[in-house]
PDB file of C-alpha atoms and ligand atoms in Angstrom:
ATOM      1  CA  UNK A1233     -14.088  13.771  15.509  1.00 68.00           C
ATOM      2  CA  UNK A1234     -15.306  16.392  13.041  1.00 76.00           C
ATOM      3  CA  UNK A1235     -16.670  15.644   9.599  1.00 94.00           C
ATOM      4  CA  UNK A1236     -14.099  15.790   6.868  1.00 97.00           C
ATOM      5  CA  UNK A1237     -16.141  14.494   3.896  1.00 98.00           C
ATOM      6  CA  UNK A1238     -19.404  15.774   2.530  1.00 98.00           C
ATOM      7  CA  UNK A1239     -22.538  13.604   2.360  1.00 98.00           C
ATOM      8  CA  UNK A1240     -22.080  13.461  -1.408  1.00 98.00           C
ATOM      9  CA  UNK A1241     -18.524  12.185  -0.973  1.00 98.00           C
ATOM     10  CA  UNK A1242     -19.642   9.538   1.493  1.00 98.00           C
ATOM     11  CA  UNK A1243     -22.472   8.431  -0.801  1.00 98.00           C
ATOM     12  CA  UNK A1244     -19.996   8.300  -3.736  1.00 98.00           C
ATOM     13  CA  UNK A1245     -17.605   6.085  -1.785  1.00 98.00           C
ATOM     14  CA  UNK A1246     -20.339   3.616  -0.839  1.00 98.00           C
ATOM     15  CA  UNK A1247     -21.597   3.541  -4.455  1.00 98.00           C
ATOM     16  CA  UNK A1248     -18.257   3.160  -6.229  1.00 98.00           C
ATOM     17  CA  UNK A1249     -16.036   1.558  -3.620  1.00 98.00           C
ATOM     18  CA  UNK A1250     -13.512   4.342  -3.947  1.00 98.00           C
ATOM     19  CA  UNK A1251     -13.431   8.104  -3.552  1.00 98.00           C
ATOM     20  CA  UNK A1252     -11.125  10.733  -4.985  1.00 98.00           C
ATOM     21  CA  UNK A1253     -10.504  13.628  -2.606  1.00 98.00           C
ATOM     22  CA  UNK A1254      -8.439  16.323  -4.382  1.00 98.00           C
ATOM     23  CA  UNK A1255      -6.230  18.696  -2.438  1.00 98.00           C
ATOM     24  CA  UNK A1256      -6.209  16.604   0.709  1.00 98.00           C
ATOM     25  CA  UNK A1257      -2.513  17.262   1.417  1.00 98.00           C
ATOM     26  CA  UNK A1258      -0.456  20.402   0.798  1.00 98.00           C
ATOM     27  CA  UNK A1259       2.793  20.638  -1.059  1.00 98.00           C
ATOM     28  CA  UNK A1260       4.928  21.003   2.072  1.00 98.00           C
ATOM     29  CA  UNK A1261       3.744  17.773   3.629  1.00 98.00           C
ATOM     30  CA  UNK A1262       4.284  15.963   0.363  1.00 98.00           C
ATOM     31  CA  UNK A1263       7.790  17.335   0.011  1.00 98.00           C
ATOM     32  CA  UNK A1264       8.660  16.281   3.570  1.00 98.00           C
ATOM     33  CA  UNK A1265       7.395  12.777   2.943  1.00 98.00           C
ATOM     34  CA  UNK A1266       9.189  12.448  -0.368  1.00 98.00           C
ATOM     35  CA  UNK A1267      12.456  13.685   1.101  1.00 98.00           C
ATOM     36  CA  UNK A1268      12.180  11.130   3.907  1.00 98.00           C
ATOM     37  CA  UNK A1269      11.568   8.305   1.404  1.00 98.00           C
ATOM     38  CA  UNK A1270      14.530   9.386  -0.656  1.00 97.00           C
ATOM     39  CA  UNK A1271      16.707   9.536   2.452  1.00 98.00           C
ATOM     40  CA  UNK A1272      15.735   5.973   3.303  1.00 97.00           C
ATOM     41  CA  UNK A1273      16.759   4.779  -0.184  1.00 96.00           C
ATOM     42  CA  UNK A1274      19.951   6.820  -0.056  1.00 96.00           C
ATOM     43  CA  UNK A1275      20.980   5.150   3.171  1.00 96.00           C
ATOM     44  CA  UNK A1276      19.926   1.725   2.011  1.00 94.00           C
ATOM     45  CA  UNK A1277      22.797  -0.669   1.362  1.00 90.00           C
ATOM     46  CA  UNK A1278      21.519  -3.417  -0.992  1.00 84.00           C
ATOM     47  CA  UNK A1279      22.147  -6.983   0.139  1.00 75.00           C
ATOM     48  CA  UNK A1280      23.927  -9.502  -2.046  1.00 69.00           C
ATOM     49  CA  UNK A1281      20.574 -10.956  -3.104  1.00 65.00           C
ATOM     50  CA  UNK A1282      18.129  -7.988  -3.189  1.00 63.00           C
ATOM     51  CA  UNK A1283      14.385  -8.370  -2.594  1.00 64.00           C
ATOM     52  CA  UNK A1284      12.185  -7.710  -5.622  1.00 65.00           C
ATOM     53  CA  UNK A1285       8.530  -6.903  -5.265  1.00 62.00           C
ATOM     54  CA  UNK A1286       5.826  -8.210  -7.510  1.00 59.00           C
ATOM     55  CA  UNK A1287       2.103  -8.963  -7.007  1.00 56.00           C
ATOM     56  CA  UNK A1288       2.071 -11.365  -9.925  1.00 54.00           C
ATOM     57  CA  UNK A1289       1.635 -14.449  -7.827  1.00 43.00           C
ATOM     58  CA  UNK A1290       3.778 -16.806  -9.864  1.00 37.00           C
ATOM     59  CA  UNK A1291       6.727 -14.592  -9.281  1.00 42.00           C
ATOM     60  CA  UNK A1292       5.962 -13.330  -5.785  1.00 47.00           C
ATOM     61  CA  UNK A1293       9.035 -13.385  -3.681  1.00 48.00           C
ATOM     62  CA  UNK A1294       7.813 -14.402  -0.246  1.00 48.00           C
ATOM     63  CA  UNK A1295      11.181 -14.483   1.347  1.00 66.00           C
ATOM     64  CA  UNK A1296      12.159 -13.846   4.861  1.00 77.00           C
ATOM     65  CA  UNK A1297      12.666 -10.119   4.360  1.00 79.00           C
ATOM     66  CA  UNK A1298       9.194  -9.720   2.909  1.00 84.00           C
ATOM     67  CA  UNK A1299       7.510 -11.614   5.720  1.00 87.00           C
ATOM     68  CA  UNK A1300       9.447  -9.646   8.334  1.00 87.00           C
ATOM     69  CA  UNK A1301       8.764  -6.269   6.662  1.00 91.00           C
ATOM     70  CA  UNK A1302       5.460  -5.682   8.440  1.00 92.00           C
ATOM     71  CA  UNK A1303       7.416  -4.301  11.347  1.00 93.00           C
ATOM     72  CA  UNK A1304      10.306  -2.834   9.467  1.00 94.00           C
ATOM     73  CA  UNK A1305      11.303  -0.341   6.832  1.00 95.00           C
ATOM     74  CA  UNK A1306      12.372  -2.493   3.862  1.00 93.00           C
ATOM     75  CA  UNK A1307      13.407  -1.493   0.350  1.00 92.00           C
ATOM     76  CA  UNK A1308      12.110  -3.664  -2.531  1.00 92.00           C
ATOM     77  CA  UNK A1309      13.606  -3.319  -5.962  1.00 90.00           C
ATOM     78  CA  UNK A1310      11.695  -3.085  -9.211  1.00 89.00           C
ATOM     79  CA  UNK A1311      11.623  -6.377 -11.148  1.00 88.00           C
ATOM     80  CA  UNK A1312      13.351  -4.706 -14.026  1.00 91.00           C
ATOM     81  CA  UNK A1313      15.930  -2.849 -11.898  1.00 92.00           C
ATOM     82  CA  UNK A1314      18.787  -5.213 -12.769  1.00 89.00           C
ATOM     83  CA  UNK A1315      20.752  -5.882 -15.962  1.00 87.00           C
ATOM     84  CA  UNK A1316      21.774  -9.421 -16.839  1.00 82.00           C
ATOM     85  CA  UNK A1317      25.119  -8.995 -15.038  1.00 81.00           C
ATOM     86  CA  UNK A1318      23.295  -8.062 -11.852  1.00 81.00           C
ATOM     87  CA  UNK A1319      24.194  -4.351 -11.919  1.00 86.00           C
ATOM     88  CA  UNK A1320      21.539  -1.693 -11.695  1.00 91.00           C
ATOM     89  CA  UNK A1321      20.035  -0.353 -14.897  1.00 92.00           C
ATOM     90  CA  UNK A1322      19.315   3.038 -13.322  1.00 92.00           C
ATOM     91  CA  UNK A1323      20.603   4.889 -10.213  1.00 94.00           C
ATOM     92  CA  UNK A1324      19.625   3.248  -6.928  1.00 94.00           C
ATOM     93  CA  UNK A1325      17.114   6.058  -6.261  1.00 95.00           C
ATOM     94  CA  UNK A1326      15.438   5.215  -9.499  1.00 95.00           C
ATOM     95  CA  UNK A1327      15.463   1.449  -8.898  1.00 94.00           C
ATOM     96  CA  UNK A1328      13.373   0.855  -5.793  1.00 95.00           C
ATOM     97  CA  UNK A1329       9.786  -0.252  -6.316  1.00 95.00           C
ATOM     98  CA  UNK A1330       8.588   0.517  -2.821  1.00 96.00           C
ATOM     99  CA  UNK A1331       9.303   0.914   0.841  1.00 96.00           C
ATOM    100  CA  UNK A1332       7.310  -1.117   3.261  1.00 95.00           C
ATOM    101  CA  UNK A1333       5.628  -1.731   5.586  1.00 96.00           C
ATOM    102  CA  UNK A1334       5.940   0.079   8.942  1.00 97.00           C
ATOM    103  CA  UNK A1335       7.240   3.540   8.093  1.00 97.00           C
ATOM    104  CA  UNK A1336       4.129   5.015   9.680  1.00 97.00           C
ATOM    105  CA  UNK A1337       5.405   3.814  13.081  1.00 97.00           C
ATOM    106  CA  UNK A1338       9.121   3.978  12.590  1.00 97.00           C
ATOM    107  CA  UNK A1339       9.927   7.118  10.579  1.00 97.00           C
ATOM    108  CA  UNK A1340       8.946  10.484  12.168  1.00 97.00           C
ATOM    109  CA  UNK A1341       8.001  12.139   8.843  1.00 98.00           C
ATOM    110  CA  UNK A1342       5.783   9.266   7.867  1.00 98.00           C
ATOM    111  CA  UNK A1343       4.271   9.207  11.321  1.00 97.00           C
ATOM    112  CA  UNK A1344       3.428  12.891  11.111  1.00 97.00           C
ATOM    113  CA  UNK A1345       1.873  12.391   7.676  1.00 98.00           C
ATOM    114  CA  UNK A1346      -0.130   9.363   8.715  1.00 98.00           C
ATOM    115  CA  UNK A1347      -1.646  10.105  12.144  1.00 97.00           C
ATOM    116  CA  UNK A1348      -3.686  13.207  11.318  1.00 96.00           C
ATOM    117  CA  UNK A1349      -7.138  14.215  12.478  1.00 95.00           C
ATOM    118  CA  UNK A1350      -7.998  14.855   8.780  1.00 97.00           C
ATOM    119  CA  UNK A1351      -7.236  11.338   7.740  1.00 98.00           C
ATOM    120  CA  UNK A1352      -8.803   9.735  10.777  1.00 97.00           C
ATOM    121  CA  UNK A1353     -11.869  11.911  10.169  1.00 97.00           C
ATOM    122  CA  UNK A1354     -12.116  10.968   6.484  1.00 98.00           C
ATOM    123  CA  UNK A1355     -11.855   7.272   7.242  1.00 98.00           C
ATOM    124  CA  UNK A1356     -14.387   7.611  10.063  1.00 98.00           C
ATOM    125  CA  UNK A1357     -16.785   9.329   7.717  1.00 98.00           C
ATOM    126  CA  UNK A1358     -16.821   6.223   5.482  1.00 98.00           C
ATOM    127  CA  UNK A1359     -17.549   4.018   8.485  1.00 97.00           C
ATOM    128  CA  UNK A1360     -14.189   3.080   9.963  1.00 98.00           C
ATOM    129  CA  UNK A1361     -14.531   4.886  13.267  1.00 97.00           C
ATOM    130  CA  UNK A1362     -11.899   2.742  15.080  1.00 97.00           C
ATOM    131  CA  UNK A1363      -9.211   2.549  12.410  1.00 98.00           C
ATOM    132  CA  UNK A1364      -5.832   1.074  13.220  1.00 98.00           C
ATOM    133  CA  UNK A1365      -2.946   1.997  10.965  1.00 98.00           C
ATOM    134  CA  UNK A1366      -1.787  -1.453   9.884  1.00 98.00           C
ATOM    135  CA  UNK A1367       0.525  -1.063   7.039  1.00 98.00           C
ATOM    136  CA  UNK A1368       2.271   1.684   4.980  1.00 98.00           C
ATOM    137  CA  UNK A1369       3.949   1.646   1.611  1.00 98.00           C
ATOM    138  CA  UNK A1370       5.789   4.327  -0.374  1.00 98.00           C
ATOM    139  CA  UNK A1371       5.511   3.359  -3.976  1.00 98.00           C
ATOM    140  CA  UNK A1372       7.884   4.949  -6.478  1.00 97.00           C
ATOM    141  CA  UNK A1373       6.540   3.617  -9.796  1.00 97.00           C
ATOM    142  CA  UNK A1374       9.915   4.481 -11.275  1.00 96.00           C
ATOM    143  CA  UNK A1375      10.437   6.003 -14.756  1.00 95.00           C
ATOM    144  CA  UNK A1376      10.912   3.463 -17.553  1.00 95.00           C
ATOM    145  CA  UNK A1377      10.866   0.370 -15.200  1.00 95.00           C
ATOM    146  CA  UNK A1378       7.941   1.025 -12.844  1.00 95.00           C
ATOM    147  CA  UNK A1379       6.238  -2.376 -12.430  1.00 94.00           C
ATOM    148  CA  UNK A1380       2.659  -3.377 -12.983  1.00 93.00           C
ATOM    149  CA  UNK A1381       0.550  -4.156  -9.929  1.00 94.00           C
ATOM    150  CA  UNK A1382      -1.827  -6.880 -11.024  1.00 94.00           C
ATOM    151  CA  UNK A1383      -5.602  -6.472 -10.476  1.00 96.00           C
ATOM    152  CA  UNK A1384      -6.323  -7.354  -6.830  1.00 97.00           C
ATOM    153  CA  UNK A1385      -8.457  -6.762  -3.812  1.00 98.00           C
ATOM    154  CA  UNK A1386      -6.573  -5.435  -0.792  1.00 98.00           C
ATOM    155  CA  UNK A1387      -8.512  -7.758   1.538  1.00 98.00           C
ATOM    156  CA  UNK A1388      -6.639 -10.656  -0.149  1.00 98.00           C
ATOM    157  CA  UNK A1389      -3.438  -9.418   1.491  1.00 97.00           C
ATOM    158  CA  UNK A1390      -4.759  -7.781   4.713  1.00 98.00           C
ATOM    159  CA  UNK A1391      -7.691  -9.855   5.853  1.00 98.00           C
ATOM    160  CA  UNK A1392     -10.010  -9.239   8.786  1.00 98.00           C
ATOM    161  CA  UNK A1393     -13.296 -10.873   9.651  1.00 98.00           C
ATOM    162  CA  UNK A1394     -15.412  -9.123   8.680  1.00 98.00           C
ATOM    163  CA  UNK A1395     -13.481  -7.411   5.874  1.00 98.00           C
ATOM    164  CA  UNK A1396     -12.589  -3.926   7.055  1.00 98.00           C
ATOM    165  CA  UNK A1397      -9.347  -3.117   5.317  1.00 98.00           C
ATOM    166  CA  UNK A1398      -9.450   0.348   3.790  1.00 98.00           C
ATOM    167  CA  UNK A1399      -6.764   1.815   1.632  1.00 98.00           C
ATOM    168  CA  UNK A1400      -5.747   5.464   1.906  1.00 98.00           C
ATOM    169  CA  UNK A1401      -3.785   6.222  -1.229  1.00 98.00           C
ATOM    170  CA  UNK A1402      -2.014   9.527  -1.565  1.00 98.00           C
ATOM    171  CA  UNK A1403      -0.642  10.913  -4.783  1.00 98.00           C
ATOM    172  CA  UNK A1404       2.764  12.350  -3.852  1.00 98.00           C
ATOM    173  CA  UNK A1405       3.272  13.163  -7.525  1.00 98.00           C
ATOM    174  CA  UNK A1406       0.778  13.562 -10.373  1.00 98.00           C
ATOM    175  CA  UNK A1407      -0.547  10.199 -11.446  1.00 98.00           C
ATOM    176  CA  UNK A1408      -1.401  10.014 -15.123  1.00 98.00           C
ATOM    177  CA  UNK A1409      -2.204   7.453 -17.774  1.00 98.00           C
ATOM    178  CA  UNK A1410       1.387   7.793 -18.935  1.00 98.00           C
ATOM    179  CA  UNK A1411       3.122   7.071 -15.622  1.00 98.00           C
ATOM    180  CA  UNK A1412       0.932   4.284 -14.339  1.00 97.00           C
ATOM    181  CA  UNK A1413      -2.009   5.760 -12.437  1.00 98.00           C
ATOM    182  CA  UNK A1414      -4.459   3.642 -10.413  1.00 98.00           C
ATOM    183  CA  UNK A1415      -7.371   2.002 -12.166  1.00 98.00           C
ATOM    184  CA  UNK A1416     -10.439   0.830 -10.343  1.00 98.00           C
ATOM    185  CA  UNK A1417     -13.689  -1.094 -11.004  1.00 97.00           C
ATOM    186  CA  UNK A1418     -16.575   1.150  -9.914  1.00 97.00           C
ATOM    187  CA  UNK A1419     -18.981  -0.822  -7.792  1.00 97.00           C
ATOM    188  CA  UNK A1420     -16.628  -3.794  -7.767  1.00 97.00           C
ATOM    189  CA  UNK A1421     -16.549  -3.789  -3.953  1.00 98.00           C
ATOM    190  CA  UNK A1422     -20.106  -5.201  -3.935  1.00 97.00           C
ATOM    191  CA  UNK A1423     -18.705  -8.563  -4.672  1.00 94.00           C
ATOM    192  CA  UNK A1424     -16.970 -11.571  -3.095  1.00 97.00           C
ATOM    193  CA  UNK A1425     -13.413 -11.834  -1.852  1.00 98.00           C
ATOM    194  CA  UNK A1426     -11.687 -14.094  -4.415  1.00 98.00           C
ATOM    195  CA  UNK A1427      -8.755 -15.340  -2.457  1.00 97.00           C
ATOM    196  CA  UNK A1428      -6.569 -14.776   0.640  1.00 97.00           C
ATOM    197  CA  UNK A1429      -2.831 -14.750   0.902  1.00 95.00           C
ATOM    198  CA  UNK A1430      -1.641 -16.785   3.876  1.00 92.00           C
ATOM    199  CA  UNK A1431       1.576 -17.095   5.781  1.00 89.00           C
ATOM    200  CA  UNK A1432       2.497 -20.749   6.171  1.00 85.00           C
ATOM    201  CA  UNK A1433       4.213 -22.321   9.163  1.00 74.00           C
ATOM    202  CA  UNK A1434       2.298 -20.587  11.967  1.00 62.00           C
ATOM    203  CA  UNK A1435       2.308 -17.170  13.442  1.00 57.00           C
ATOM    204  CA  UNK A1436       5.173 -14.922  14.307  1.00 57.00           C
ATOM    205  CA  UNK A1437       6.654 -11.843  12.735  1.00 53.00           C
ATOM    206  CA  UNK A1438       9.934 -13.544  11.874  1.00 50.00           C
ATOM    207  CA  UNK A1439      11.627 -16.810  12.059  1.00 50.00           C
ATOM    208  CA  UNK A1440       9.614 -18.916   9.663  1.00 52.00           C
ATOM    209  CA  UNK A1441      10.774 -19.546   6.166  1.00 62.00           C
ATOM    210  CA  UNK A1442       7.779 -21.703   5.225  1.00 66.00           C
ATOM    211  CA  UNK A1443       6.551 -19.112   2.780  1.00 80.00           C
ATOM    212  CA  UNK A1444       3.094 -18.207   1.724  1.00 86.00           C
ATOM    213  CA  UNK A1445       0.185 -19.460  -0.333  1.00 90.00           C
ATOM    214  CA  UNK A1446      -3.071 -18.270  -1.851  1.00 94.00           C
ATOM    215  CA  UNK A1447      -6.346 -19.873  -0.792  1.00 96.00           C
ATOM    216  CA  UNK A1448      -9.013 -19.438  -3.408  1.00 97.00           C
ATOM    217  CA  UNK A1449     -12.433 -18.549  -1.896  1.00 98.00           C
ATOM    218  CA  UNK A1450     -14.326 -17.814  -5.122  1.00 98.00           C
ATOM    219  CA  UNK A1451     -13.221 -18.679  -8.624  1.00 97.00           C
ATOM    220  CA  UNK A1452     -15.150 -15.837 -10.190  1.00 96.00           C
ATOM    221  CA  UNK A1453     -12.576 -13.854 -12.154  1.00 96.00           C
ATOM    222  CA  UNK A1454     -11.669 -10.325 -11.179  1.00 96.00           C
ATOM    223  CA  UNK A1455     -12.433  -7.618 -13.786  1.00 94.00           C
ATOM    224  CA  UNK A1456     -10.038  -7.653 -16.688  1.00 91.00           C
ATOM    225  CA  UNK A1457      -7.560  -4.750 -16.761  1.00 87.00           C
ATOM    226  CA  UNK A1458      -7.811  -2.247 -18.242  1.00 92.00           C
ATOM    227  CA  UNK A1459     -11.056  -2.994 -20.133  1.00 91.00           C
ATOM    228  CA  UNK A1460     -13.331  -3.292 -17.083  1.00 92.00           C
ATOM    229  CA  UNK A1461     -11.698  -0.556 -15.062  1.00 97.00           C
ATOM    230  CA  UNK A1462     -11.605   3.216 -15.137  1.00 98.00           C
ATOM    231  CA  UNK A1463      -8.409   5.255 -14.770  1.00 98.00           C
ATOM    232  CA  UNK A1464      -7.923   7.414 -11.698  1.00 98.00           C
ATOM    233  CA  UNK A1465      -5.709  10.186 -12.961  1.00 98.00           C
ATOM    234  CA  UNK A1466      -5.112  12.601 -10.077  1.00 98.00           C
ATOM    235  CA  UNK A1467      -2.779  15.510  -9.217  1.00 98.00           C
ATOM    236  CA  UNK A1468      -0.278  15.407  -6.358  1.00 98.00           C
ATOM    237  CA  UNK A1469      -1.974  16.003  -3.032  1.00 98.00           C
ATOM    238  CA  UNK A1470      -5.049  13.905  -3.869  1.00 98.00           C
ATOM    239  CA  UNK A1471      -6.301  11.195  -1.358  1.00 98.00           C
ATOM    240  CA  UNK A1472      -7.991   8.149  -2.880  1.00 98.00           C
ATOM    241  CA  UNK A1473      -9.947   5.981  -0.424  1.00 98.00           C
ATOM    242  CA  UNK A1474     -10.270   2.360  -1.499  1.00 98.00           C
ATOM    243  CA  UNK A1475     -12.652  -0.273  -0.137  1.00 98.00           C
ATOM    244  CA  UNK A1476     -10.909  -3.505   0.731  1.00 98.00           C
ATOM    245  CA  UNK A1477     -12.933  -5.547  -1.749  1.00 98.00           C
ATOM    246  CA  UNK A1478     -12.535  -3.129  -4.658  1.00 98.00           C
ATOM    247  CA  UNK A1479     -10.618  -4.576  -7.637  1.00 98.00           C
ATOM    248  CA  UNK A1480      -7.868  -2.173  -8.649  1.00 98.00           C
ATOM    249  CA  UNK A1481      -4.749  -2.291 -10.803  1.00 97.00           C
ATOM    250  CA  UNK A1482      -1.946  -0.134 -12.110  1.00 96.00           C
ATOM    251  CA  UNK A1483       0.052  -0.436 -15.247  1.00 95.00           C
ATOM    252  CA  UNK A1484       3.768  -0.373 -15.900  1.00 96.00           C
ATOM    253  CA  UNK A1485       5.406   3.030 -16.142  1.00 96.00           C
ATOM    254  CA  UNK A1486       7.369   3.394 -19.389  1.00 97.00           C
ATOM    255  CA  UNK A1487       7.355   7.183 -19.219  1.00 97.00           C
ATOM    256  CA  UNK A1488      10.287   9.365 -18.101  1.00 97.00           C
ATOM    257  CA  UNK A1489       8.460  10.631 -15.011  1.00 97.00           C
ATOM    258  CA  UNK A1490       8.040   8.773 -11.714  1.00 97.00           C
ATOM    259  CA  UNK A1491       4.632   8.386  -9.975  1.00 98.00           C
ATOM    260  CA  UNK A1492       5.287   8.436  -6.284  1.00 98.00           C
ATOM    261  CA  UNK A1493       2.420   7.457  -4.025  1.00 98.00           C
ATOM    262  CA  UNK A1494       1.983   6.695  -0.307  1.00 98.00           C
ATOM    263  CA  UNK A1495      -0.508   4.320   1.003  1.00 98.00           C
ATOM    264  CA  UNK A1496      -1.735   3.476   4.489  1.00 98.00           C
ATOM    265  CA  UNK A1497      -3.960   0.500   5.023  1.00 98.00           C
ATOM    266  CA  UNK A1498      -6.248   0.594   7.978  1.00 98.00           C
ATOM    267  CA  UNK A1499      -8.403  -2.023   9.685  1.00 98.00           C
ATOM    268  CA  UNK A1500     -11.057  -1.881  12.366  1.00 98.00           C
ATOM    269  CA  UNK A1501      -9.768  -2.474  15.905  1.00 97.00           C
ATOM    270  CA  UNK A1502     -12.943  -4.549  16.544  1.00 98.00           C
ATOM    271  CA  UNK A1503     -12.374  -6.975  13.632  1.00 98.00           C
ATOM    272  CA  UNK A1504     -10.645 -10.313  13.960  1.00 98.00           C
ATOM    273  CA  UNK A1505      -7.158 -10.284  12.503  1.00 97.00           C
ATOM    274  CA  UNK A1506      -6.102 -13.939  11.807  1.00 96.00           C
ATOM    275  CA  UNK A1507      -2.648 -15.045  12.713  1.00 92.00           C
ATOM    276  CA  UNK A1508      -2.180 -16.406   9.185  1.00 93.00           C
ATOM    277  CA  UNK A1509      -2.038 -12.914   7.705  1.00 95.00           C
ATOM    278  CA  UNK A1510       1.404 -12.451   6.252  1.00 93.00           C
ATOM    279  CA  UNK A1511       1.804  -9.184   8.169  1.00 94.00           C
ATOM    280  CA  UNK A1512       2.356  -9.873  11.862  1.00 92.00           C
ATOM    281  CA  UNK A1513       3.837  -7.338  14.270  1.00 93.00           C
ATOM    282  CA  UNK A1514       5.866  -8.379  17.338  1.00 92.00           C
ATOM    283  CA  UNK A1515       4.168  -8.042  20.716  1.00 90.00           C
ATOM    284  CA  UNK A1516       6.241  -5.020  21.593  1.00 92.00           C
ATOM    285  CA  UNK A1517       5.073  -3.152  18.565  1.00 94.00           C
ATOM    286  CA  UNK A1518       1.293  -2.711  18.823  1.00 95.00           C
ATOM    287  CA  UNK A1519      -0.808  -1.021  16.187  1.00 96.00           C
ATOM    288  CA  UNK A1520      -2.009   2.541  16.851  1.00 97.00           C
ATOM    289  CA  UNK A1521      -5.342   4.140  16.153  1.00 97.00           C
ATOM    290  CA  UNK A1522      -5.255   6.546  13.240  1.00 96.00           C
ATOM    291  CA  UNK A1523      -6.559   9.288  15.511  1.00 92.00           C
ATOM    292  CA  UNK A1524      -3.673   8.843  17.998  1.00 87.00           C
ATOM    293  CA  UNK A1525      -1.942  12.149  18.479  1.00 67.00           C
ATOM    294  CA  UNK A1526       1.052  12.035  16.137  1.00 56.00           C
ATOM    295  CA  UNK A1527       4.473  11.712  17.783  1.00 47.00           C
ATOM    296  CA  UNK A1528       3.132  11.031  21.277  1.00 54.00           C
ATOM    297  CA  UNK A1529       4.734   7.626  21.150  1.00 50.00           C
ATOM    298  CA  UNK A1530       6.674   8.565  18.162  1.00 45.00           C
ATOM    299  CA  UNK A1531      10.232   9.072  19.080  1.00 43.00           C
ATOM    300  CA  UNK A1532      12.459   7.338  16.535  1.00 39.00           C
ATOM    301  CA  UNK A1533      13.139   3.780  17.617  1.00 34.00           C
TER     302      UNK A1533
HETATM  303 FE1  FE2 B 125      -3.980  -2.466  -3.485  1.00 56.09          FE
END
C-alpha cells in the first residue's frame, strides 16, 4: 500500500489526535454520494413512530431500530424535526439527522466511496494497517434544526481492546462555524476513555429490546465545549481523521445552509470487539477490510 500522507501529516495526527487533509475527495465523488443519500431519504417512508437521533444520553433513543441499524440503512430524524402536532416542520429531505450504519456495505455509491486505496492508505499511514470498515453515517446537519452532537470519544460507542477505532470524517459540503462544523480538543486523545456504551441483554444484531447503558470508566470530565476545543472549519472534499479517544463536538445548525458529512469508523481486525458493543452484525454479513477492492462483493443486496 503506497503512502498517502506525508511524515508531517502523520506527526501532526499523533500530536493532535486528528488530522485535516484538504482536497481528499473530488467534487464528482461527493456529488455521487450526496445524490445517493438524498435518494435513500426520498424513498424512505417514515414509520408511525419515527426514530430520532441524539447523543445526549438522557434522551438517547435506544430502540430496536437503532440497535438493529448496524447492519441496515436507517433514517434518523432530527430532534427538532417535528411540530407539536407530529407533522414535519420542514420537508422530509430537510428533516433527517443522519443515515446509519451500514451504507458502506449495502449501497453501491457508498461502497465505492468508502473502499478506496487512498482511504486505506491514509488510515494505514497513521497506524491502522488492518482496518475493517465497521460503521458508516451520512450526517445532514440540516438548516435551522441541525442537532448538537455532545462532546464524546468515539471509543465510547465503538469499543475495541485495545482502542483502535478511527474516524474518517468527510466534508460533503463546506463545514463552517455557522452551520455546525466539528470542534476537537488537540492532544485530547492522550487521555483515558471516560465511558462505554453497552448493549444490554446479550449479543445479537436484533431481537433484544433490553436497551443500552453507559458504564463509567473514569469520572474525569471531558473538555467543555466550545471553550476547550478548537473549530475545524473545512471546505467540501476535506478528510478529517479522528483518533478514537479524541474528544470532539459539533454545535447546532441555526443557519440556512446544511452541513453534510460522511463518516466511516474503522477498527483493527486484530483487536477484540466485545459482544456488548451496540453495533453487532449478523454472521452472514462480515466486515470487510478497507483495502478490499470496491464492488468485488458489492452487488446490491
Ligand atoms: Fe464522533
